[in-house]
XYZ file of C-alpha atoms in Angstrom:
91
model
C -26.502 19.388 2.745
C -25.239 19.468 -0.846
C -21.902 20.932 0.240
C -21.385 18.162 2.808
C -22.036 15.513 0.161
C -19.697 17.327 -2.232
C -16.907 17.445 0.332
C -17.414 13.765 1.116
C -17.270 12.800 -2.569
C -14.188 14.959 -3.078
C -12.462 13.227 -0.181
C -13.282 9.743 -1.519
C -12.545 10.275 -5.221
C -10.539 13.439 -5.897
C -8.364 14.195 -2.890
C -4.590 13.679 -3.072
C -4.968 10.822 -0.597
C -7.520 9.078 -2.849
C -5.288 9.623 -5.887
C -2.285 8.098 -4.080
C -4.374 5.129 -2.939
C -5.473 4.387 -6.518
C -1.881 4.775 -7.679
C -0.756 2.312 -4.971
C -3.195 -0.299 -6.275
C -1.983 0.149 -9.839
C 1.675 0.057 -8.811
C 1.219 -2.964 -6.528
C 0.204 -5.018 -9.556
C 3.762 -4.520 -10.893
C 5.379 -6.121 -7.829
C 6.650 -9.692 -7.900
C 7.987 -12.040 -5.239
C 11.790 -11.960 -5.343
C 12.105 -8.262 -6.226
C 14.462 -6.164 -4.141
C 13.475 -3.627 -1.500
C 14.970 -0.901 -3.704
C 12.742 -1.929 -6.610
C 9.678 -1.868 -4.312
C 10.471 1.713 -3.286
C 11.150 2.660 -6.911
C 7.732 1.320 -7.981
C 5.613 2.117 -4.912
C 7.424 5.012 -3.273
C 8.143 5.368 0.430
C 5.763 3.204 2.507
C 3.278 4.820 4.858
C 4.526 2.572 7.635
C 7.181 -0.118 8.178
C 6.567 -2.677 10.928
C 8.071 -5.964 12.099
C 6.320 -9.093 10.851
C 4.848 -11.487 13.389
C 4.428 -14.213 10.739
C 7.956 -14.254 9.348
C 10.974 -13.868 11.643
C 13.116 -10.790 11.016
C 10.957 -9.611 8.098
C 9.599 -6.104 7.715
C 6.163 -5.251 6.364
C 5.910 -2.203 4.130
C 2.394 -0.810 4.390
C 0.854 1.272 1.589
C -2.457 3.154 1.733
C -5.405 1.302 0.123
C -8.470 2.918 -1.507
C -11.297 4.207 0.669
C -13.510 1.411 1.979
C -10.933 -1.368 1.611
C -10.867 -3.939 4.365
C -7.084 -4.383 4.123
C -4.085 -2.364 3.058
C -1.336 -3.227 0.628
C 1.373 -5.097 2.551
C 4.756 -6.075 1.151
C 6.873 -8.489 3.210
C 10.617 -7.886 2.899
C 13.346 -10.261 4.194
C 16.473 -9.031 5.989
C 18.360 -9.641 2.724
C 16.022 -7.153 1.017
C 13.813 -9.454 -1.103
C 10.021 -9.629 -1.357
C 8.620 -12.913 -0.027
C 4.921 -12.024 0.117
C 2.555 -9.410 -1.291
C -0.881 -8.893 0.242
C -3.131 -6.822 -1.997
C -6.073 -4.828 -0.714
C -9.582 -6.307 -0.644
């Protein structure tokens, strides 16, 4: 039983995935509306997923991994001209 709890705690707090998620939160606080797509990638790294936006025509959403237990991810909306128009932080 102790080893199962230890593995679970490792996965939540110490795994590379957990480390990257915490880093994403910290880095997302540096983003500002109007920044370029290149600056987003410089600060945040390559997104986990890029999808088309259903809210904003022709925009792409860059999705970054949130911490364990978050209800939402970190979404960055990028226009076709390559500028941030919206940042949705995790909750």
